[in-house]
Coordinates of N, CA and C in Angstrom, one line a residue:
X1 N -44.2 7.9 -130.6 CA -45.1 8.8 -131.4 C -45.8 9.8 -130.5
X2 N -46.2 11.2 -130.9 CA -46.1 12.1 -130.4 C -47.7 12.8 -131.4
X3 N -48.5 12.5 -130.8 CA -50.2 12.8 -131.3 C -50.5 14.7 -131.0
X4 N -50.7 15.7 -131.6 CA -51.4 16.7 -131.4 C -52.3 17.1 -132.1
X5 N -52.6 18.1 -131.8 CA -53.8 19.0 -132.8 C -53.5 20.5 -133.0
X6 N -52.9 21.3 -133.8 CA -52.5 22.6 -133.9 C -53.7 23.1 -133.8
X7 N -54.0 24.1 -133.1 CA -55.6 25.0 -133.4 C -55.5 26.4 -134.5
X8 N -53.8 26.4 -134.5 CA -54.4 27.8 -136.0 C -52.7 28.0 -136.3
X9 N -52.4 28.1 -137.5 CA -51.3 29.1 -137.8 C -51.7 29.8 -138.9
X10 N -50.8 31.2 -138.5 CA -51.1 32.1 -139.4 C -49.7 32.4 -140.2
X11 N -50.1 32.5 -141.9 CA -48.9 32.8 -142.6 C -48.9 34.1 -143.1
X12 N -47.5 34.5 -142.8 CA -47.3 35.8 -143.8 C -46.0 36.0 -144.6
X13 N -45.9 36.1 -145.8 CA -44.6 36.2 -146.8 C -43.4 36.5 -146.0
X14 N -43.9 37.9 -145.3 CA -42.4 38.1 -144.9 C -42.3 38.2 -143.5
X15 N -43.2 38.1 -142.5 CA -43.2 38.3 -141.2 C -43.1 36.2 -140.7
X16 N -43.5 35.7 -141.5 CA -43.0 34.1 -141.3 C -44.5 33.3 -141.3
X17 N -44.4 32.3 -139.8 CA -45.3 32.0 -139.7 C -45.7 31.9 -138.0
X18 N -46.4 32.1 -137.3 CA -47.3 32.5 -136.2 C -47.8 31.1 -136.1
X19 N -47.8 30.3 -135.0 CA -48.8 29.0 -134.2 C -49.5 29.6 -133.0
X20 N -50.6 29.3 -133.0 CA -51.5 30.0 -131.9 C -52.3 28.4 -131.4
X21 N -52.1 28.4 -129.7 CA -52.7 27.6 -129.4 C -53.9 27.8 -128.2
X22 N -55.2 27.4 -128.5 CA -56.5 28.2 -127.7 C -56.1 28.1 -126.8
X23 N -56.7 28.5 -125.6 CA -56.6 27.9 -124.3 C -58.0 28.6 -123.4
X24 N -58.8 27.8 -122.7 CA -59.6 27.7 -122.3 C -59.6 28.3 -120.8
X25 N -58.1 27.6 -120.3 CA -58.2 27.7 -118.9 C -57.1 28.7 -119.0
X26 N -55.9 28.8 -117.7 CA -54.9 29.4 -117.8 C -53.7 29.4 -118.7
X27 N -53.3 30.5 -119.2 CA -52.2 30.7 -120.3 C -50.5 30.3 -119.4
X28 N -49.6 29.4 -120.0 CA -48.7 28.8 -119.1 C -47.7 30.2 -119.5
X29 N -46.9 30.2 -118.4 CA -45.7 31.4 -118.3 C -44.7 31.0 -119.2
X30 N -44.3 32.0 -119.9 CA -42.7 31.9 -120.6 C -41.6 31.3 -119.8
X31 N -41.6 31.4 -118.7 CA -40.2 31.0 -117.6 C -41.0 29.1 -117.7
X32 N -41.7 28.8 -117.5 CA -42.6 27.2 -117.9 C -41.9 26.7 -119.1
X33 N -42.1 27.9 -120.4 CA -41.7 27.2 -121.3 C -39.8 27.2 -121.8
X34 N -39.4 28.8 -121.5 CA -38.4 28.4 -121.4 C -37.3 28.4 -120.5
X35 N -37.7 28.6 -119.2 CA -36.9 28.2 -118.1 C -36.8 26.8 -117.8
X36 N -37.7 26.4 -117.1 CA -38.1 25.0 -116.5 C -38.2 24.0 -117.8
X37 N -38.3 24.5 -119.2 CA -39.7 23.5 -120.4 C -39.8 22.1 -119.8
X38 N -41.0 22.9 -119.0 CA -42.0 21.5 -118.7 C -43.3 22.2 -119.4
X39 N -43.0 23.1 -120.4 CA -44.5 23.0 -121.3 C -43.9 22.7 -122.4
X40 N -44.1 21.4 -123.2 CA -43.5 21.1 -124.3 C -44.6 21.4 -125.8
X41 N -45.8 22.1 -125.0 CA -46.4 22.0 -126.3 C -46.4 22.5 -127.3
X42 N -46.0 23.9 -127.7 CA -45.6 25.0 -128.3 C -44.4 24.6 -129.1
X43 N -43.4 24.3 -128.4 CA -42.1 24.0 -129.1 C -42.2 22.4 -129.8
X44 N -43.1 21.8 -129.9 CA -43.6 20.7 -130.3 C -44.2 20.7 -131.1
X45 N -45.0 21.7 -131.3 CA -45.7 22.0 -132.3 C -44.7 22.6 -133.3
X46 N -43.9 23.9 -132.7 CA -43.4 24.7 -134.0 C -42.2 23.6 -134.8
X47 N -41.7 22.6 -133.9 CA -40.5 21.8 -134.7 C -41.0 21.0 -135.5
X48 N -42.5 20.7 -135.2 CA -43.1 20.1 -136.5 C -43.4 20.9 -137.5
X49 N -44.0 22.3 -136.9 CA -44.2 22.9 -138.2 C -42.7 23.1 -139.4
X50 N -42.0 23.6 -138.4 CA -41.0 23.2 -139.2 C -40.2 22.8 -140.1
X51 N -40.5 21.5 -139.5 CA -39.6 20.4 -140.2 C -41.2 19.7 -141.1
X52 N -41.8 20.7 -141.7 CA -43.0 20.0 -142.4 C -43.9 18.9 -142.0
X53 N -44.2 18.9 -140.8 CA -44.7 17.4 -140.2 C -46.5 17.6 -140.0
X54 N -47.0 19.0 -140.3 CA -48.5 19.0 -140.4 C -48.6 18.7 -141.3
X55 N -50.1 18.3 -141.6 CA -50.6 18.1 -142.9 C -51.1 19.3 -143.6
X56 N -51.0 20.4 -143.0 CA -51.4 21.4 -144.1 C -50.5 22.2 -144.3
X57 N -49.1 22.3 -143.8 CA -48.0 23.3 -144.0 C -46.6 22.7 -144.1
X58 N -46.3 22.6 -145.2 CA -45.2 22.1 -146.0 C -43.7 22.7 -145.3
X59 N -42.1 22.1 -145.4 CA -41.1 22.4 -144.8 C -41.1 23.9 -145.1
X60 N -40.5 24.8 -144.5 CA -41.0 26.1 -144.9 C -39.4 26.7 -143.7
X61 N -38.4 27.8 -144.5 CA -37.2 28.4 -144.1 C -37.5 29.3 -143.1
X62 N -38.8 30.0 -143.2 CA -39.1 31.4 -143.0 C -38.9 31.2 -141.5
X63 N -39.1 32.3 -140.6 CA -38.9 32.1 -139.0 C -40.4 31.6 -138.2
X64 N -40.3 30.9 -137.2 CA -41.8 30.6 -136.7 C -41.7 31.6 -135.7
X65 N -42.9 31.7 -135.1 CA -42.9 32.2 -133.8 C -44.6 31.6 -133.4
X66 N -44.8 31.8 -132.1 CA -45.7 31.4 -131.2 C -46.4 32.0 -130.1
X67 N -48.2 31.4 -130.0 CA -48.5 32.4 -128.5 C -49.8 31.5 -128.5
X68 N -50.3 32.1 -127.3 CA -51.9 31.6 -126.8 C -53.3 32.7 -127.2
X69 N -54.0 32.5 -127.5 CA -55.4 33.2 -127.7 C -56.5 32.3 -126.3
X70 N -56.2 33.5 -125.7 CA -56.8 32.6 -124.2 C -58.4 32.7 -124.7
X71 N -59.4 31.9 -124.4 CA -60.6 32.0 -124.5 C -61.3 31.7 -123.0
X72 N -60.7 31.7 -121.8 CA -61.4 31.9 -120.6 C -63.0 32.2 -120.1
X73 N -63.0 33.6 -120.8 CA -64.4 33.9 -121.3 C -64.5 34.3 -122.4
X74 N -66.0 34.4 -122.8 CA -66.4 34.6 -124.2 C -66.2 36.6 -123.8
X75 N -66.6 37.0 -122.9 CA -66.1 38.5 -123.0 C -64.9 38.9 -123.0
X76 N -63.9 38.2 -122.7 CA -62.0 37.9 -122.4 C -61.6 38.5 -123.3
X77 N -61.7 37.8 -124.5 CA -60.5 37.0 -125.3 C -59.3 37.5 -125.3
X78 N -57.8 37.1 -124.8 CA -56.5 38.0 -124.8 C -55.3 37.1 -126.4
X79 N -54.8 37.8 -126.7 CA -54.0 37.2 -127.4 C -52.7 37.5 -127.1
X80 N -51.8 36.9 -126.3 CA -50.5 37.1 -126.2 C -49.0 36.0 -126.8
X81 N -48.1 36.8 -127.7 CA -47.6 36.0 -128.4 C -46.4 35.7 -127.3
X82 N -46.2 34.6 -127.1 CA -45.1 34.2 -126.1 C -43.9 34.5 -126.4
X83 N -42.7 35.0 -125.8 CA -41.5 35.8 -126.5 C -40.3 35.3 -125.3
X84 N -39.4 34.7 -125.6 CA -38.2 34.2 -124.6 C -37.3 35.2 -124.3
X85 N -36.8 35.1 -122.9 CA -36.6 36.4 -121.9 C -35.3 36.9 -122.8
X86 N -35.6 38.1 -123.1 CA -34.3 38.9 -123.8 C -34.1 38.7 -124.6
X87 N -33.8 39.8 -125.9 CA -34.0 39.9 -127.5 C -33.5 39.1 -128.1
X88 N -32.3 38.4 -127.5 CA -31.5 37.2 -128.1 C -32.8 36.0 -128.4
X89 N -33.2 35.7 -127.3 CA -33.9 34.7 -127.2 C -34.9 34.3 -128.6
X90 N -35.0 33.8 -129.4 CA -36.3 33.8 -130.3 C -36.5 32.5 -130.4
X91 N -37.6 31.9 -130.8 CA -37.6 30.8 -130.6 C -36.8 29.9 -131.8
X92 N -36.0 30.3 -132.6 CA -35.4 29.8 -133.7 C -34.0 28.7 -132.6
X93 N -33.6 30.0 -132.2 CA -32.7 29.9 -131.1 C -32.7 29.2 -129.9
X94 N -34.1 28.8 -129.3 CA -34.3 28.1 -128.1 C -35.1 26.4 -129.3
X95 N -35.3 26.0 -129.9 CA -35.7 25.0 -130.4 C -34.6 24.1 -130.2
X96 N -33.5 24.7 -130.7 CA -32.2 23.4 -130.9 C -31.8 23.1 -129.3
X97 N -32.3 24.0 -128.1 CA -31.9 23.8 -127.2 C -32.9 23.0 -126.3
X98 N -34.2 23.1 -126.7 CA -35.4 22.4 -126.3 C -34.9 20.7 -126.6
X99 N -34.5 20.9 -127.8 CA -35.0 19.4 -128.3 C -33.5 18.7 -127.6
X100 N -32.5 19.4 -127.2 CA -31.0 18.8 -126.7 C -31.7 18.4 -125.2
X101 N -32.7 19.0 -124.6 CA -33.0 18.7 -123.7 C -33.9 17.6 -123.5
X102 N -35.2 17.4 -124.5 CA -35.9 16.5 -124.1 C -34.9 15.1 -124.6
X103 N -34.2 15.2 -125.5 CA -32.9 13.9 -125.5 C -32.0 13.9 -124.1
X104 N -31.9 14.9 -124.0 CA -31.0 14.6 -122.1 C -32.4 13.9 -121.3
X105 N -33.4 14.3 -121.4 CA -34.3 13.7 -120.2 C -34.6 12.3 -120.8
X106 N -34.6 11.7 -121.9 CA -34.8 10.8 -122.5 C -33.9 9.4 -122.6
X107 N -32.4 9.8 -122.3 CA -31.6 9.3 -121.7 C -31.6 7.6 -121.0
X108 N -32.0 8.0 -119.7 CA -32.1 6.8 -119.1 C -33.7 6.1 -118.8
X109 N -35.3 7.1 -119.0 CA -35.5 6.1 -119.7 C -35.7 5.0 -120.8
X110 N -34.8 5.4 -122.0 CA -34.5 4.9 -123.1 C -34.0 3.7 -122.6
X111 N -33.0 3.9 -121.3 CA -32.2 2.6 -120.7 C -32.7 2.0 -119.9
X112 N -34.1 1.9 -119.6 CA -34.8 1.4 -118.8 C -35.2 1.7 -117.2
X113 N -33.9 2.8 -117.7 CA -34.1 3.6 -115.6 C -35.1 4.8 -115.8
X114 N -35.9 4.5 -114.7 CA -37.1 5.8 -114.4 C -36.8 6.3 -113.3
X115 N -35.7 7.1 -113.2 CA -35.7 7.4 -111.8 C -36.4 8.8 -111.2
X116 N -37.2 9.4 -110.5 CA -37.9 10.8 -110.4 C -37.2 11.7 -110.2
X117 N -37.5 12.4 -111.4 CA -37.0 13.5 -112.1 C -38.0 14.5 -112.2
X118 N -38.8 14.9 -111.3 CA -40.0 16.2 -111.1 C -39.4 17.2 -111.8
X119 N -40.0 17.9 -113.1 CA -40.2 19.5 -113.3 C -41.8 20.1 -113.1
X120 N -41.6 21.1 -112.5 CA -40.6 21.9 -111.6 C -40.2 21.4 -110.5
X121 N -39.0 21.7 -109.8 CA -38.6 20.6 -108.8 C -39.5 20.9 -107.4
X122 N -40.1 19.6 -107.0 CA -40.4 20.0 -105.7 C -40.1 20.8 -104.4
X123 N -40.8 22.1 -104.0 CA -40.8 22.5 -102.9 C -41.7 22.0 -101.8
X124 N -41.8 21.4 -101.1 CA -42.6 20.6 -100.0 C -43.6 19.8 -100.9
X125 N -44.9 20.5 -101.1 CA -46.2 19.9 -101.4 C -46.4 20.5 -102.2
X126 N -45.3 21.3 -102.8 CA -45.7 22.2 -104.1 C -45.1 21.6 -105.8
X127 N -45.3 22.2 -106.7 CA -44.0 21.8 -108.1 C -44.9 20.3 -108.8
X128 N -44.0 19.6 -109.5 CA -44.4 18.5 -109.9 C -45.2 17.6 -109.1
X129 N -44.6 17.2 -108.0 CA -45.3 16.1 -107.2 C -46.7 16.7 -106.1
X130 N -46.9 17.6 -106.4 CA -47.8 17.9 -106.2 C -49.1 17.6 -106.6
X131 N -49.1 16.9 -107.6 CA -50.3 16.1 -109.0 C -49.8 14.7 -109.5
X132 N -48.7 14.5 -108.3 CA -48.6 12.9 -108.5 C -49.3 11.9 -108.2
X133 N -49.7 10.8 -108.7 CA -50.2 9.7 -108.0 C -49.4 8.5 -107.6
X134 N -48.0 8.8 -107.5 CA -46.8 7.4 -107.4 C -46.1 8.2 -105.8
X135 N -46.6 8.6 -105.2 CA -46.0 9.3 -104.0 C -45.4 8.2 -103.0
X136 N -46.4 6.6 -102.6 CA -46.1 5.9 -102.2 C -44.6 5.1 -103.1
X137 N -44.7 5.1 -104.2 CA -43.3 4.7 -104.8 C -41.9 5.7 -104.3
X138 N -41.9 6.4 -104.2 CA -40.8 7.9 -105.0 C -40.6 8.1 -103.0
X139 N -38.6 8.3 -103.7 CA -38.3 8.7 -102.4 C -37.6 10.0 -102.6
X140 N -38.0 11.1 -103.9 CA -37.8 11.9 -104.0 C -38.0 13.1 -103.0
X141 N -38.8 13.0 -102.2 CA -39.1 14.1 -100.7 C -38.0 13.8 -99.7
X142 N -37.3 12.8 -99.8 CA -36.6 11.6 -98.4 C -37.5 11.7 -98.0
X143 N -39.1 11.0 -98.2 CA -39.9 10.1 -97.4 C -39.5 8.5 -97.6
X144 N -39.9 7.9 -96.5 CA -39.5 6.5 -96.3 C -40.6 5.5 -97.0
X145 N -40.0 4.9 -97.9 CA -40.9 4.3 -99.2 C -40.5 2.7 -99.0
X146 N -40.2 2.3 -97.6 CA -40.3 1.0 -97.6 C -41.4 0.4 -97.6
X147 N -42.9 1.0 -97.3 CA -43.6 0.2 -97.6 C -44.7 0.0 -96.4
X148 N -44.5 0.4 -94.9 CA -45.2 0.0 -94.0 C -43.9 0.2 -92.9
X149 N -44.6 -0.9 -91.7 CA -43.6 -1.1 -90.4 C -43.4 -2.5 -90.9
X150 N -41.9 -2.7 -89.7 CA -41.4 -3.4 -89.9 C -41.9 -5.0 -89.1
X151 N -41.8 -6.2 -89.8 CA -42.7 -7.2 -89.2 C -42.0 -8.1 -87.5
X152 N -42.4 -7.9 -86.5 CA -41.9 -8.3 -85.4 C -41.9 -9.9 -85.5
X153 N -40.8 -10.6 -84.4 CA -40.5 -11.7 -84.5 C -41.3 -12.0 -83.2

């Protein structure tokens, strides 16, 4: 189960429907959501919207689209709607490919294997594991995760 909070959609008859989500701190990059999607929030939201899964907005054909309303500061405010690289791209189009993905990462551990799988992939001290706390587990760096030195006889 999969818990969020939409902060606004806007509807219009023929232009579809618009999801806007606040954002306080920094607005995440398009290449985040759709290069790397290690931002699943947006496209999580609109497959619910979707497929009818809010409580205020019913299954609905029309096209979605998406973006952030940064609120950083109260003198700020930017509203930019997020747009996937090149006119093909729309998000109708990248949904079916989102969701083929989070079933590919879902995979093994469905089968009980967790093996580290960092997005974005680590460069040194940078990327995912950069905000890890399992560093002593993970021999994703080739650091040596045996554990200590070895016990003398």
């Amino acid at each position: 189960t999969v818990r969020g909070r939409v902060d606004r959609v806007d509807h219009h008859d023929i232009e579809g429907r618009i999801l806007w989500d606040y954002k306080t701190g920094n607005v995440p990059k398009g290449q985040e959501i759709f290069g790397e999607m290690v931002r699943p929030q947006l496209p999580l939201y609109l497959l619910a919207l979707k497929k009818g899964l809010l409580s205020s907005c019913k299954e609905d054909k029309r096209p979605v689209r998406a973006g952030y309303i940064g609120l950083k500061r109260i003198a700020d405010v930017s509203i930019k709607e997020v747009k996937g690289p090149g006119k093909e791209t729309t998000w109708e189009a990248f949904l079916p490919q989102w969701e083929e993905e989070v079933e590919r990462r879902l995979e093994e551990p469905l089968r009980g294997l967790f093996k580290a799988d960092p997005k974005p992939a680590p460069k040194g001290n940078e990327g995912a594991c950069r905000y890890c706390s399992f560093e002593i587990l993970c021999d994703i760096l080739g650091r040596d995760v045996q554990g200590g030195e070895e016990e003398s006889e």
